PDB file of C-alpha atoms in Angstrom:
ATOM      1  CA  MET O  56      96.835 138.612 135.974  1.00 52.00           C
ATOM      2  CA  ALA O  57      99.825 138.424 133.669  1.00 56.00           C
ATOM      3  CA  SER O  58     100.077 135.374 131.457  1.00 55.00           C
ATOM      4  CA  ARG O  59     103.378 133.785 130.726  1.00 59.00           C
ATOM      5  CA  ARG O  60     104.159 132.890 127.141  1.00 60.00           C
ATOM      6  CA  GLN O  61     104.607 129.165 126.720  1.00 53.00           C
ATOM      7  CA  PRO O  62     107.842 128.150 124.984  1.00 52.00           C
ATOM      8  CA  ASP O  63     107.538 126.857 121.456  1.00 49.00           C
ATOM      9  CA  SER O  64     107.042 123.087 121.707  1.00 51.00           C
ATOM     10  CA  ILE O  65     108.638 122.460 118.315  1.00 52.00           C
ATOM     11  CA  PRO O  66     112.426 122.226 118.487  1.00 51.00           C
ATOM     12  CA  ASN O  67     114.216 124.201 115.827  1.00 52.00           C
ATOM     13  CA  ASN O  68     116.955 121.743 114.857  1.00 50.00           C
ATOM     14  CA  PRO O  69     117.195 120.319 111.327  1.00 50.00           C
ATOM     15  CA  ASN O  70     116.504 116.677 112.192  1.00 48.00           C
ATOM     16  CA  PHE O  71     113.625 117.057 114.618  1.00 47.00           C
ATOM     17  CA  GLY O  72     110.911 114.579 113.695  1.00 50.00           C
ATOM     18  CA  VAL O  73     113.204 112.388 111.595  1.00 49.00           C
ATOM     19  CA  PHE O  74     113.717 108.959 113.098  1.00 49.00           C
ATOM     20  CA  ASN O  75     116.714 107.144 111.683  1.00 49.00           C
ATOM     21  CA  THR O  76     116.848 103.427 112.306  1.00 51.00           C
ATOM     22  CA  GLY O  77     119.541 102.743 109.734  1.00 52.00           C
ATOM     23  CA  HIS O  78     121.943 104.474 107.409  1.00 52.00           C
ATOM     24  CA  MET O  79     120.484 107.619 105.891  1.00 50.00           C
ATOM     25  CA  SER O  80     121.335 109.888 102.970  1.00 51.00           C
ATOM     26  CA  GLY O  81     119.071 111.543 100.384  1.00 51.00           C
ATOM     27  CA  PRO O  82     116.027 113.801 100.864  1.00 51.00           C
ATOM     28  CA  ALA O  83     113.632 112.960 103.692  1.00 51.00           C
ATOM     29  CA  GLN O  84     111.048 115.105 105.418  1.00 50.00           C
ATOM     30  CA  ALA O  85     109.285 113.522 108.359  1.00 52.00           C
ATOM     31  CA  ALA O  86     106.765 116.152 109.401  1.00 52.00           C
ATOM     32  CA  PRO O  87     105.331 119.434 108.131  1.00 53.00           C
ATOM     33  CA  PHE O  88     107.421 121.374 110.648  1.00 51.00           C
ATOM     34  CA  SER O  89     110.670 119.498 110.103  1.00 49.00           C
ATOM     35  CA  HIS O  90     113.525 120.609 107.928  1.00 49.00           C
ATOM     36  CA  ASN O  91     114.951 118.566 105.120  1.00 50.00           C
ATOM     37  CA  ALA O  92     117.340 115.793 106.091  1.00 47.00           C
ATOM     38  CA  THR O  93     119.108 113.226 103.978  1.00 46.00           C
ATOM     39  CA  GLN O  94     118.485 109.513 103.731  1.00 46.00           C
ATOM     40  CA  VAL O  95     120.182 106.581 102.009  1.00 48.00           C
ATOM     41  CA  ASN O  96     118.417 103.281 101.697  1.00 52.00           C
ATOM     42  CA  ASN O  97     120.994 100.535 101.946  1.00 55.00           C
ATOM     43  CA  ILE O  98     119.100  97.623 100.456  1.00 63.00           C
ATOM     44  CA  THR O  99     120.675  94.342 101.396  1.00 73.00           C
ATOM     45  CA  ASN O 100     120.687  91.240  99.252  1.00 84.00           C
ATOM     46  CA  GLU O 101     118.804  89.531 102.074  1.00 89.00           C
ATOM     47  CA  ALA O 102     115.918  92.017 101.758  1.00 87.00           C
ATOM     48  CA  ILE O 103     115.768  91.530  97.993  1.00 90.00           C
ATOM     49  CA  ASP O 104     115.886  87.741  98.427  1.00 92.00           C
ATOM     50  CA  ARG O 105     113.046  87.920 100.962  1.00 94.00           C
ATOM     51  CA  ALA O 106     110.948  89.923  98.492  1.00 94.00           C
ATOM     52  CA  ARG O 107     111.678  87.449  95.676  1.00 95.00           C
ATOM     53  CA  GLU O 108     110.801  84.508  97.947  1.00 96.00           C
ATOM     54  CA  SER O 109     107.495  86.125  98.920  1.00 96.00           C
ATOM     55  CA  ILE O 110     106.666  86.660  95.228  1.00 96.00           C
ATOM     56  CA  ASP O 111     107.598  83.051  94.397  1.00 97.00           C
ATOM     57  CA  ASP O 112     105.444  81.746  97.268  1.00 97.00           C
ATOM     58  CA  LEU O 113     102.421  83.777  96.155  1.00 97.00           C
ATOM     59  CA  ARG O 114     102.969  82.704  92.552  1.00 97.00           C
ATOM     60  CA  ARG O 115     102.913  78.999  93.585  1.00 97.00           C
ATOM     61  CA  ARG O 116      99.708  79.531  95.579  1.00 97.00           C
ATOM     62  CA  LEU O 117      98.038  81.363  92.701  1.00 97.00           C
ATOM     63  CA  GLU O 118      99.076  78.804  90.086  1.00 97.00           C
ATOM     64  CA  ALA O 119      97.514  76.069  92.237  1.00 96.00           C
ATOM     65  CA  LEU O 120      94.216  78.001  92.089  1.00 96.00           C
ATOM     66  CA  ARG O 121      94.358  78.817  88.369  1.00 95.00           C
ATOM     67  CA  GLY O 122      90.997  78.275  86.710  1.00 93.00           C
ATOM     68  CA  LEU O 123      89.073  78.337  90.000  1.00 95.00           C
ATOM     69  CA  TYR O 124      88.849  82.124  90.415  1.00 94.00           C
ATOM     70  CA  PRO O 125      88.807  84.784  87.700  1.00 91.00           C
ATOM     71  CA  GLU O 126      91.161  87.081  89.673  1.00 94.00           C
ATOM     72  CA  VAL O 127      94.027  84.550  89.634  1.00 96.00           C
ATOM     73  CA  ASP O 128      95.226  85.346  86.109  1.00 96.00           C
ATOM     74  CA  ALA O 129      95.175  89.100  86.781  1.00 95.00           C
ATOM     75  CA  ALA O 130      97.101  88.620  90.038  1.00 96.00           C
ATOM     76  CA  LEU O 131      99.704  86.516  88.208  1.00 97.00           C
ATOM     77  CA  ARG O 132     100.084  89.299  85.622  1.00 96.00           C
ATOM     78  CA  ASP O 133     100.607  91.756  88.489  1.00 96.00           C
ATOM     79  CA  LEU O 134     103.364  89.535  89.881  1.00 96.00           C
ATOM     80  CA  ASP O 135     104.947  89.331  86.411  1.00 96.00           C
ATOM     81  CA  ALA O 136     105.071  93.146  86.332  1.00 95.00           C
ATOM     82  CA  ILE O 137     106.352  93.537  89.912  1.00 95.00           C
ATOM     83  CA  ALA O 138     109.138  90.923  89.939  1.00 94.00           C
ATOM     84  CA  PRO O 139     111.452  92.568  87.358  1.00 93.00           C
ATOM     85  CA  ARG O 140     111.249  95.889  89.213  1.00 92.00           C
ATOM     86  CA  LEU O 141     113.062  94.420  92.222  1.00 90.00           C
ATOM     87  CA  ALA O 142     116.355  95.060  90.413  1.00 86.00           C
ATOM     88  CA  GLU O 143     115.763  98.829  90.802  1.00 88.00           C
ATOM     89  CA  PRO O 144     112.851  99.341  93.203  1.00 83.00           C
ATOM     90  CA  GLY O 145     113.590 103.041  93.648  1.00 82.00           C
ATOM     91  CA  SER O 146     113.374 103.908  89.941  1.00 86.00           C
ATOM     92  CA  ASP O 147     109.574 104.381  90.014  1.00 88.00           C
ATOM     93  CA  PRO O 148     108.336 103.733  93.570  1.00 91.00           C
ATOM     94  CA  GLY O 149     104.902 105.297  92.998  1.00 91.00           C
ATOM     95  CA  THR O 150     104.064 102.901  90.188  1.00 93.00           C
ATOM     96  CA  LEU O 151     105.370  99.947  92.175  1.00 94.00           C
ATOM     97  CA  ARG O 152     103.227 100.918  95.185  1.00 94.00           C
ATOM     98  CA  TYR O 153     100.199 101.160  92.887  1.00 95.00           C
ATOM     99  CA  MET O 154     100.932  97.718  91.424  1.00 95.00           C
ATOM    100  CA  LEU O 155     101.284  96.244  94.916  1.00 96.00           C
ATOM    101  CA  GLN O 156      97.955  97.762  95.972  1.00 96.00           C
ATOM    102  CA  ASN O 157      96.256  96.274  92.891  1.00 96.00           C
ATOM    103  CA  LEU O 158      97.786  92.885  93.674  1.00 97.00           C
ATOM    104  CA  VAL O 159      96.471  92.929  97.244  1.00 96.00           C
ATOM    105  CA  GLU O 160      93.006  94.017  96.104  1.00 95.00           C
ATOM    106  CA  ARG O 161      92.844  91.240  93.512  1.00 95.00           C
ATOM    107  CA  CYS O 162      94.028  88.638  96.000  1.00 95.00           C
ATOM    108  CA  GLY O 163      91.375  89.767  98.476  1.00 93.00           C
ATOM    109  CA  GLY O 164      88.821  87.942  96.338  1.00 89.00           C
ATOM    110  CA  ILE O 165      90.798  84.691  96.275  1.00 93.00           C
ATOM    111  CA  PRO O 166      90.441  82.536  99.394  1.00 91.00           C
ATOM    112  CA  GLY O 167      93.677  81.683 101.157  1.00 91.00           C
ATOM    113  CA  VAL O 168      96.106  84.057  99.418  1.00 95.00           C
ATOM    114  CA  LEU O 169      95.460  87.478 100.945  1.00 95.00           C
ATOM    115  CA  ALA O 170      98.068  87.046 103.690  1.00 95.00           C
ATOM    116  CA  ALA O 171     100.670  85.990 101.111  1.00 96.00           C
ATOM    117  CA  ALA O 172      99.800  89.049  98.976  1.00 96.00           C
ATOM    118  CA  GLU O 173     100.142  91.306 102.022  1.00 96.00           C
ATOM    119  CA  PHE O 174     103.543  89.737 102.697  1.00 96.00           C
ATOM    120  CA  VAL O 175     104.607  90.497  99.114  1.00 96.00           C
ATOM    121  CA  ARG O 176     103.505  94.099  99.584  1.00 96.00           C
ATOM    122  CA  SER O 177     105.383  94.316 102.880  1.00 95.00           C
ATOM    123  CA  THR O 178     108.655  92.840 101.613  1.00 94.00           C
ATOM    124  CA  VAL O 179     108.671  94.853  98.380  1.00 94.00           C
ATOM    125  CA  THR O 180     107.608  98.105 100.059  1.00 93.00           C
ATOM    126  CA  ALA O 181     110.531  97.714 102.459  1.00 91.00           C
ATOM    127  CA  LEU O 182     112.839  98.119  99.448  1.00 90.00           C
ATOM    128  CA  LEU O 183     111.294 101.405  98.354  1.00 89.00           C
ATOM    129  CA  PRO O 184     112.665 104.821  99.274  1.00 84.00           C
ATOM    130  CA  GLY O 185     110.608 106.620 101.866  1.00 74.00           C
ATOM    131  CA  SER O 186     108.643 103.523 102.757  1.00 46.00           C
ATOM    132  CA  SER O 187     106.642 103.696 105.926  1.00 46.00           C
TER     133      SER O 187
END
């Protein structure tokens, strides 16, 4: 019985596997089998304002809990380091992601602020290149 060769299931065009939901330009690679494409992150003032508002909200919540939990002061220091980076979030995205992860971990030990810390991570990560 002769077997028929199945066609290759991976299309061979340059943007296969790259989903663009906005304006793109700059390097992006979506999957191991995809080819390089370009992406541009057009960061709006609204997105930056949303990130700043989420940081301000978390800061108010943490300051209200100052002295009650040892993690509060460290989380406030994390916010102090994250906030100035919103001016150029793409300049060192790896460090900013690391800082956001530390913030969320610290806030996990403080009752009532984890959701606000996750919102900070979400709004700031949305500003970063190649965020997922």
